[in-house]
Short mmCIF file of C-alpha atoms and ligand atoms in Angstrom, two decimals:
data_model
loop_
_atom_site.label_atom_id
_atom_site.label_comp_id
_atom_site.label_asym_id
_atom_site.label_seq_id
_atom_site.Cartn_x
_atom_site.Cartn_y
_atom_site.Cartn_z
CA MET A 1 161.29 233.38 31.54
CA LYS A 2 163.59 230.36 31.15
CA THR A 3 164.01 228.94 27.67
CA ALA A 4 163.92 225.16 27.19
CA SER A 5 167.75 225.02 27.16
CA HIS A 6 167.84 226.51 30.67
CA LEU A 7 165.45 223.95 32.17
CA PRO A 8 167.16 221.42 34.45
CA HIS A 9 168.00 218.28 32.47
CA PRO A 10 166.31 215.20 33.97
CA SER A 11 168.83 212.97 35.70
CA PRO A 12 169.51 209.75 33.75
CA VAL A 13 168.36 207.72 36.74
CA GLN A 14 165.12 209.61 37.15
CA LEU A 15 162.22 207.26 36.64
CA ALA A 16 160.26 207.62 33.42
CA LEU A 17 157.22 207.65 35.70
CA GLU A 18 158.56 210.91 37.14
CA GLY A 19 159.50 212.49 33.83
CA GLY A 20 162.90 210.88 33.22
CA PRO A 21 163.95 209.24 29.95
CA PRO A 22 162.67 205.68 29.55
CA ALA A 23 165.36 203.00 29.86
CA VAL A 24 163.91 200.89 27.04
CA ARG A 25 164.64 202.59 23.76
CA ALA A 26 164.40 199.58 21.41
CA LYS A 27 160.76 199.18 20.50
CA PRO A 28 159.62 195.57 20.06
CA GLN A 29 158.52 194.86 16.51
CA PRO A 30 155.06 193.37 15.94
CA LEU A 31 155.43 189.60 15.89
CA ILE A 32 154.92 188.04 12.46
CA ARG A 33 153.67 184.54 13.10
CA TRP A 34 152.34 183.35 9.74
CA GLY A 35 153.52 183.82 6.22
CA ASP A 36 154.03 182.19 2.85
CA PRO A 37 154.31 178.57 4.05
CA GLU A 38 150.90 178.79 5.78
CA ARG A 39 149.42 180.71 2.83
CA GLN A 40 150.60 178.10 0.32
CA ARG A 41 149.42 175.20 2.41
CA LEU A 42 145.97 176.76 2.87
CA ALA A 43 145.75 177.42 -0.87
CA GLU A 44 146.61 173.77 -1.55
CA MET A 45 144.03 172.66 0.98
CA ILE A 46 141.25 174.61 -0.69
CA GLY A 47 141.57 172.24 -3.65
CA GLN A 48 140.64 169.27 -1.46
CA PRO A 49 137.22 167.66 -1.81
CA SER A 50 136.81 167.52 1.99
CA LEU A 51 138.02 169.45 5.03
CA PHE A 52 137.21 166.62 7.45
CA TYR A 53 140.10 165.65 9.72
CA TRP A 54 140.01 161.90 9.39
CA ASN A 55 142.49 160.94 6.70
CA GLY A 56 142.66 164.55 5.59
CA PRO A 57 146.13 165.19 4.11
CA GLN A 58 146.70 168.29 6.30
CA THR A 59 145.92 166.45 9.52
CA ARG A 60 148.09 163.52 8.38
CA LEU A 61 150.95 165.92 7.72
CA LEU A 62 150.49 167.58 11.10
CA VAL A 63 150.69 164.20 12.82
CA GLU A 64 153.76 163.22 10.79
CA ARG A 65 155.58 166.46 11.67
CA PHE A 66 154.57 166.23 15.33
CA ARG A 67 155.84 162.64 15.48
CA ALA A 68 159.18 163.62 13.94
CA ILE A 69 159.80 165.80 17.00
CA PHE A 70 158.08 163.91 19.77
CA SER A 71 158.40 160.26 18.74
CA LEU A 72 155.00 159.42 20.20
CA SER A 73 153.14 156.71 18.32
CA HIS A 74 149.49 157.54 19.13
CA VAL A 75 148.63 161.12 18.22
CA MET A 76 145.20 162.76 18.18
CA PRO A 77 144.98 166.34 16.91
CA CYS A 78 141.87 168.00 18.34
CA SER A 79 140.06 171.31 18.73
CA SER A 80 141.90 172.82 21.73
CA GLY A 81 144.29 172.23 24.61
CA THR A 82 141.24 171.86 26.85
CA ALA A 83 139.98 169.13 24.50
CA ALA A 84 143.38 167.42 24.49
CA ILE A 85 143.38 167.26 28.30
CA HIS A 86 139.76 166.10 28.44
CA ILE A 87 140.57 163.30 25.98
CA ALA A 88 143.63 162.33 28.05
CA VAL A 89 141.63 162.29 31.28
CA GLN A 90 138.93 160.16 29.69
CA ALA A 91 141.46 157.79 28.12
CA ALA A 92 143.13 157.49 31.54
CA GLY A 93 139.85 156.08 32.81
CA ILE A 94 138.96 158.80 35.31
CA ALA A 95 135.57 157.79 36.72
CA PRO A 96 133.11 159.63 39.01
CA GLY A 97 134.78 160.54 42.30
CA ASP A 98 138.32 159.75 41.10
CA GLU A 99 140.84 162.33 42.23
CA VAL A 100 143.35 164.01 39.93
CA ILE A 101 146.11 166.00 41.61
CA THR A 102 146.98 169.17 39.74
CA SER A 103 148.23 172.73 39.94
CA PRO A 104 146.17 175.67 41.25
CA ILE A 105 148.01 178.15 38.99
CA THR A 106 147.00 177.30 35.47
CA ASP A 107 144.29 177.87 32.89
CA MET A 108 140.78 176.50 33.49
CA GLY A 109 141.45 174.21 30.52
CA THR A 110 143.59 172.06 32.80
CA VAL A 111 140.66 171.06 35.00
CA ILE A 112 137.61 171.27 32.73
CA GLY A 113 138.04 167.71 31.45
CA ILE A 114 138.46 166.32 34.97
CA LEU A 115 135.19 167.93 36.03
CA TYR A 116 133.30 166.82 32.91
CA GLN A 117 134.37 163.23 33.62
CA GLN A 118 132.97 163.74 37.15
CA GLY A 119 136.48 163.49 38.56
CA VAL A 120 137.69 165.68 41.42
CA PRO A 121 140.55 168.14 40.89
CA VAL A 122 142.76 168.09 43.99
CA PHE A 123 145.06 171.08 44.16
CA ALA A 124 148.60 170.56 45.42
CA ASP A 125 150.90 173.40 46.35
CA LEU A 126 153.72 174.66 44.16
CA GLU A 127 157.47 175.18 44.25
CA ALA A 128 158.22 178.77 45.27
CA ASP A 129 160.73 179.40 42.49
CA ARG A 130 159.48 177.28 39.59
CA TYR A 131 155.72 177.64 40.10
CA ASN A 132 155.17 173.96 39.26
CA LEU A 133 153.77 171.09 41.35
CA ASP A 134 155.75 170.50 44.54
CA PRO A 135 156.28 166.71 44.54
CA ALA A 136 156.30 166.63 48.37
CA ASP A 137 152.83 168.17 48.49
CA VAL A 138 151.61 165.92 45.67
CA ARG A 139 152.61 162.99 47.87
CA ARG A 140 150.70 164.45 50.84
CA LYS A 141 147.57 164.84 48.70
CA ILE A 142 147.38 161.17 47.64
CA THR A 143 144.35 159.25 48.93
CA PRO A 144 142.87 155.87 47.98
CA ARG A 145 140.76 157.74 45.40
CA THR A 146 143.74 159.30 43.58
CA LYS A 147 144.01 158.06 40.00
CA ALA A 148 146.20 160.56 38.21
CA ILE A 149 148.61 163.48 38.44
CA LEU A 150 148.12 166.26 35.91
CA ALA A 151 151.37 168.22 35.83
CA VAL A 152 151.41 171.68 34.25
CA HIS A 153 154.72 172.97 32.87
CA LEU A 154 153.92 176.59 33.68
CA ALA A 155 155.34 179.19 31.31
CA GLY A 156 157.37 176.50 29.57
CA ASN A 157 159.46 175.54 32.60
CA PRO A 158 159.59 171.74 33.02
CA CYS A 159 158.17 170.21 36.21
CA ASP A 160 160.26 167.93 38.40
CA LEU A 161 159.35 164.97 36.22
CA ALA A 162 161.78 162.57 37.91
CA ARG A 163 159.98 162.85 41.23
CA LEU A 164 156.47 163.08 39.76
CA ARG A 165 157.13 160.00 37.60
CA ALA A 166 158.45 158.11 40.66
CA ILE A 167 155.36 159.03 42.73
CA ALA A 168 153.05 158.00 39.88
CA ASP A 169 154.82 154.66 39.47
CA GLU A 170 154.88 153.97 43.19
CA HIS A 171 151.13 154.64 43.56
CA ARG A 172 150.09 153.30 40.13
CA LEU A 173 148.82 156.69 39.02
CA VAL A 174 148.56 157.94 35.46
CA LEU A 175 150.88 160.89 34.83
CA ILE A 176 149.43 163.41 32.37
CA GLU A 177 151.55 166.35 31.21
CA ASP A 178 149.88 169.67 30.38
CA CYS A 179 152.34 171.13 27.88
CA ALA A 180 149.99 173.87 26.65
CA GLN A 181 152.54 176.54 27.63
CA ALA A 182 155.60 174.41 27.03
CA TRP A 183 156.06 173.74 23.32
CA GLY A 184 159.69 172.85 22.76
CA ALA A 185 160.65 172.70 26.45
CA ARG A 186 162.92 169.84 27.45
CA TRP A 187 163.27 168.03 30.72
CA GLN A 188 166.81 166.66 31.10
CA GLY A 189 167.07 166.67 27.32
CA ARG A 190 163.74 164.95 26.66
CA PRO A 191 160.82 166.87 25.14
CA VAL A 192 158.19 167.52 27.80
CA GLY A 193 155.07 165.50 27.08
CA THR A 194 157.04 162.31 26.48
CA VAL A 195 157.86 161.41 30.08
CA GLY A 196 154.32 161.12 31.40
CA ASP A 197 151.81 158.56 30.18
CA LEU A 198 150.01 161.15 28.09
CA GLY A 199 151.06 164.58 26.81
CA CYS A 200 148.69 167.43 25.89
CA TRP A 201 149.42 170.58 23.88
CA SER A 202 147.46 173.69 22.91
CA LEU A 203 147.50 175.41 19.53
CA ASN A 204 145.44 178.39 20.63
CA ASP A 205 146.25 181.82 19.29
CA PHE A 206 148.47 182.83 22.21
CA LYS A 207 150.83 179.86 22.40
CA HIS A 208 154.34 179.43 20.93
CA ILE A 209 152.71 178.03 17.80
CA GLY A 210 149.05 178.26 16.93
CA SER A 211 146.32 177.63 14.42
CA GLY A 212 143.69 179.96 15.86
CA ASP A 213 142.59 177.11 18.08
CA GLY A 214 143.61 173.50 18.24
CA GLY A 215 145.32 170.91 20.39
CA ILE A 216 147.18 167.62 20.34
CA VAL A 217 147.07 164.69 22.74
CA ALA A 218 149.58 161.89 22.38
CA THR A 219 150.98 158.80 24.05
CA ASN A 220 153.24 155.83 23.43
CA GLN A 221 151.05 153.46 25.39
CA PRO A 222 148.62 151.35 23.38
CA ARG A 223 146.13 151.10 26.28
CA PHE A 224 145.60 154.88 26.18
CA GLY A 225 146.41 155.31 22.51
CA ALA A 226 143.63 153.03 21.40
CA LEU A 227 141.11 155.38 23.03
CA LEU A 228 142.32 158.82 21.92
CA GLN A 229 140.46 159.05 18.63
CA ARG A 230 137.17 157.80 20.04
CA CYS A 231 137.38 160.02 23.16
CA GLY A 232 137.62 163.06 20.89
CA ASP A 233 135.10 162.06 18.25
CA LYS A 234 131.75 161.05 19.78
CA ALA A 235 133.10 157.55 20.47
CA TYR A 236 132.83 156.73 16.78
CA ASP A 237 135.64 154.43 15.69
CA ARG A 238 137.09 155.88 12.49
CA GLU A 239 139.63 153.07 12.11
CA LYS A 240 137.08 150.29 12.20
CA LYS A 241 134.51 152.53 10.53
CA THR A 242 131.95 151.62 13.17
CA ARG A 243 129.32 153.84 14.66
CA ALA A 244 128.43 152.03 17.85
CA PRO A 245 129.49 154.26 20.75
CA GLU A 246 130.46 152.25 23.80
CA PHE A 247 130.69 155.34 26.01
CA LEU A 248 129.96 159.05 25.94
CA ALA A 249 132.47 161.36 24.26
CA PRO A 250 132.27 164.91 22.89
CA ASN A 251 133.14 166.11 19.40
CA TYR A 252 136.59 167.62 19.80
CA ARG A 253 137.67 167.17 16.19
CA ILE A 254 140.26 169.38 14.55
CA SER A 255 139.56 170.53 10.97
CA GLU A 256 141.78 170.58 7.91
CA PRO A 257 142.24 174.40 7.88
CA GLN A 258 143.53 174.26 11.47
CA SER A 259 145.78 171.31 10.65
CA ALA A 260 147.14 173.05 7.55
CA VAL A 261 148.31 176.03 9.60
CA ALA A 262 149.48 173.86 12.49
CA ALA A 263 151.52 171.60 10.18
CA GLU A 264 153.55 174.61 8.98
CA GLN A 265 153.79 176.02 12.49
CA MET A 266 155.20 172.68 13.65
CA LEU A 267 158.23 173.21 11.40
CA ARG A 268 158.92 176.53 13.16
CA MET A 269 158.29 175.22 16.66
CA GLU A 270 161.76 174.24 17.82
CA GLU A 271 163.32 177.43 16.48
CA ILE A 272 160.70 179.54 18.26
CA ALA A 273 161.16 177.64 21.53
CA ALA A 274 164.95 177.91 21.28
CA ALA A 275 164.78 181.67 20.63
CA ARG A 276 162.49 182.18 23.61
CA GLY A 277 164.72 179.97 25.71
CA ARG A 278 167.79 181.99 24.79
CA LEU A 279 166.13 185.36 25.48
CA GLY A 280 164.60 184.14 28.75
CA MET A 281 167.93 182.83 30.03
CA LEU A 282 169.63 186.09 29.02
CA LEU A 283 167.01 188.12 30.88
CA GLY A 284 167.43 185.89 33.95
CA GLU A 285 171.20 186.34 33.85
CA LYS A 286 170.93 190.13 33.58
CA LEU A 287 168.45 190.33 36.47
CA ARG A 288 170.45 188.11 38.80
CA GLY A 289 171.33 189.43 42.26
CA ILE A 290 168.75 192.22 42.67
CA PRO A 291 167.89 192.31 46.38
CA GLY A 292 164.19 191.55 46.96
CA ILE A 293 163.71 189.92 43.54
CA GLN A 294 163.38 186.15 43.21
CA LEU A 295 163.99 184.83 39.73
CA PRO A 296 162.36 181.73 38.23
CA ARG A 297 164.58 178.66 38.61
CA VAL A 298 165.33 176.57 35.56
CA GLU A 299 166.87 173.26 36.61
CA GLU A 300 170.28 172.39 35.20
CA ASN A 301 169.97 170.38 31.97
CA ASP A 302 166.34 171.49 31.51
CA SER A 303 165.37 173.93 28.79
CA CYS A 304 162.55 176.33 29.45
CA SER A 305 160.71 177.69 26.41
CA PHE A 306 159.54 180.82 28.30
CA TRP A 307 155.95 181.34 27.27
CA PHE A 308 156.42 184.31 29.61
CA PHE A 309 159.01 185.30 32.23
CA MET A 310 157.58 185.48 35.73
CA LEU A 311 159.57 186.60 38.77
CA ARG A 312 158.63 187.48 42.34
CA MET A 313 159.01 190.70 44.26
CA ASP A 314 159.44 190.75 48.04
CA PRO A 315 157.32 193.80 48.96
CA SER A 316 159.17 194.25 52.26
CA ALA A 317 162.38 195.05 50.34
CA PHE A 318 160.90 198.05 48.52
CA ARG A 319 159.35 201.42 49.34
CA CYS A 320 156.47 200.83 46.95
CA ASP A 321 153.82 198.22 46.34
CA ARG A 322 153.78 195.87 43.35
CA ALA A 323 151.28 197.94 41.39
CA THR A 324 153.52 201.03 41.58
CA PHE A 325 156.62 198.99 40.75
CA VAL A 326 154.91 197.60 37.64
CA GLU A 327 153.58 201.03 36.69
CA ALA A 328 157.14 202.32 36.85
CA LEU A 329 158.38 199.40 34.72
CA CYS A 330 155.72 200.06 32.08
CA ALA A 331 156.63 203.76 32.00
CA GLU A 332 160.23 202.68 31.26
CA GLY A 333 158.94 200.72 28.26
CA VAL A 334 159.00 197.26 29.86
CA LEU A 335 156.17 194.93 28.84
CA ALA A 336 155.22 194.06 32.40
CA GLY A 337 152.11 193.11 34.31
CA ALA A 338 151.31 192.52 37.99
CA GLY A 339 150.63 188.84 38.63
CA TYR A 340 149.24 186.18 36.33
CA ILE A 341 145.77 184.75 36.95
CA PRO A 342 143.84 186.70 39.61
CA THR A 343 143.60 183.87 42.17
CA PRO A 344 144.37 180.16 42.40
CA LEU A 345 141.73 178.15 40.55
CA TYR A 346 140.03 176.96 43.74
CA ARG A 347 139.08 180.58 44.56
CA TYR A 348 137.10 180.99 41.32
CA PRO A 349 133.35 181.28 41.95
CA ALA A 350 132.61 177.97 40.20
CA PHE A 351 134.80 176.17 42.79
CA GLN A 352 133.76 178.26 45.79
CA ASN A 353 130.09 177.57 45.01
CA HIS A 354 130.68 174.01 43.74
CA ASN A 355 128.70 175.16 40.76
CA PHE A 356 129.84 172.89 37.94
CA PHE A 357 126.56 171.62 36.50
CA GLY A 358 123.53 173.92 36.83
CA GLY A 359 124.33 174.95 40.37
CA ARG A 360 125.10 171.38 41.41
CA TRP A 361 128.11 169.08 41.68
CA PRO A 362 126.76 165.56 41.23
CA VAL A 363 129.79 163.73 42.68
CA LYS A 364 129.36 165.70 45.91
CA ASP A 365 125.56 165.33 45.91
CA PHE A 366 126.00 161.56 45.56
CA GLY A 367 128.60 161.35 48.32
CA LEU A 368 131.51 160.40 46.05
CA THR A 369 133.70 163.19 47.42
CA THR A 370 134.01 165.26 50.57
CA MET A 371 135.99 167.96 48.75
CA ASP A 372 135.10 171.48 49.87
CA TYR A 373 136.98 174.04 47.77
CA ARG A 374 136.16 176.78 50.31
CA GLU A 375 138.62 175.06 52.65
CA VAL A 376 141.45 174.49 50.18
CA ARG A 377 144.65 176.43 50.83
CA CYS A 378 147.88 176.35 48.83
CA PRO A 379 149.93 179.03 50.64
CA GLU A 380 152.86 179.01 48.23
CA ALA A 381 150.59 179.32 45.18
CA GLU A 382 148.74 182.20 46.84
CA GLY A 383 152.06 183.88 47.68
CA ILE A 384 153.29 183.45 44.10
CA LEU A 385 150.22 185.19 42.68
CA GLU A 386 150.44 188.02 45.23
CA THR A 387 154.10 188.75 44.47
CA ALA A 388 154.49 187.83 40.80
CA ILE A 389 155.56 190.26 38.12
CA LEU A 390 155.08 188.95 34.60
CA LEU A 391 157.41 190.10 31.85
CA GLN A 392 156.27 189.37 28.31
CA LEU A 393 158.73 187.58 26.12
CA ASN A 394 158.62 186.40 22.55
CA GLN A 395 160.90 185.23 19.76
CA GLY A 396 160.59 188.50 17.86
CA MET A 397 162.29 190.52 20.60
CA THR A 398 165.86 191.59 20.03
CA GLU A 399 168.70 191.04 22.47
CA THR A 400 168.91 194.82 22.79
CA PHE A 401 165.29 194.96 23.92
CA ILE A 402 165.98 192.27 26.53
CA LEU A 403 169.12 194.03 27.79
CA GLU A 404 167.27 197.33 28.05
CA THR A 405 164.39 195.58 29.82
CA ALA A 406 166.88 194.31 32.41
CA GLU A 407 168.45 197.76 32.68
CA ALA A 408 165.01 199.29 33.23
CA PHE A 409 164.17 196.70 35.86
CA ARG A 410 167.40 197.43 37.74
CA LYS A 411 166.72 201.17 37.54
CA VAL A 412 163.22 200.78 39.04
CA ALA A 413 164.42 198.33 41.70
CA ALA A 414 167.29 200.66 42.71
CA HIS A 415 164.94 203.63 42.90
CA TYR A 416 162.45 201.92 45.23
CA ARG A 417 164.96 199.89 47.29
CA LYS A 418 164.52 200.43 51.05
C1 PLP B 501 148.43 175.49 31.05
C2 PLP B 501 147.27 175.47 30.12
N1 PLP B 501 146.51 174.37 30.04
C3 PLP B 501 145.46 174.28 29.20
C4 PLP B 501 145.11 175.32 28.39
C5 PLP B 501 143.92 175.21 27.51
O1 PLP B 501 144.24 175.34 26.16
P1 PLP B 501 143.14 175.88 25.10
O2 PLP B 501 142.98 177.34 25.31
O3 PLP B 501 143.75 175.55 23.78
O4 PLP B 501 141.90 175.14 25.35
C6 PLP B 501 145.86 176.51 28.43
C7 PLP B 501 145.50 177.66 27.59
O5 PLP B 501 145.68 178.79 27.93
C8 PLP B 501 146.97 176.58 29.32
O6 PLP B 501 147.73 177.68 29.40
#
């Protein structure tokens, strides 16, 4: 009988999936996101007579700290990113049947507000290597009913804001930026969210910074700014102290505990975004040139805040399918997943069945739109989701972990190369 020392030693290039040693040896530490500053602020808050947002000191502080970074004059903290976008859509004046052009690869929160305002989400196709709205397709999707473009900076990578801004100006459309995944990202040096007419952010538990849940919507334009507070607070006017709603609006108020945490998180935001940006760019550099792998493109002079790192795999270049490739990555210790959302939004049952309000879609029933989501196709977006590999990334990861992740990726790619 052979003793252990006589067993053949696994080759260093043998996949971990097949019994070899994993390429990632540095274990990522659990991310510590809150600490003494949040604890102290919450303790201070508990001494307050009220936890109501309006004129609450925590919410005021949150606004002040947000403004110091974004220099936007009208700021409405609210209960979620979904709420922020709904408020923006309502402030933009989207009326029944109005079309809003947006991305098919995003969270439902991007489109919920459009649908609640009885607007019509129109999905435009995406850039193959940045996964954001393709301005050429946005242009093709414009009709006389188009009122706005809702641009999502997916995974923290800025959209082509120069071209989207130009299209919006040319066609007198409102440009709304969904920055839920893009805290701290910069387009040509400017913070995303400040180029469009309205910017929207999420403070949910999974974003760069968070307060459990929460959101912020902001603008520099008085015509939208004057509406933000009312659109998120039952149309009550807290400034004028009047309770005479002139339109319908939900209660999307933030609360002081959320603001207290968010105000401290805001001080960490740029550092977190910069750390993610640095690690994401390093990972991209170390993965460059692998045949069959298409990396995400970050435009020169833009900074991506990498909420995650998503690349694409050309299945024809490998001897395995994506699921096996990802399984092999995970066995090596890479934090990887196959794809992002399961399908483009328009393939979700709610869209396929036009089931938005109790099995009905009033704008269609009343002839205000001819949209049929069963016929919508965005080939590039579909291709992205079929070929995407998502690598987790966060500010707590070490450079060593990133380098070993790249090493592991190269090992798996080399093993399965055709
Ligand atoms: C791109 C995008 N938009 C909107 C939202 C909605 O944000 P929330 O979950 O805070 O409502 C999310 C959240 O995942 C998102 O990723």
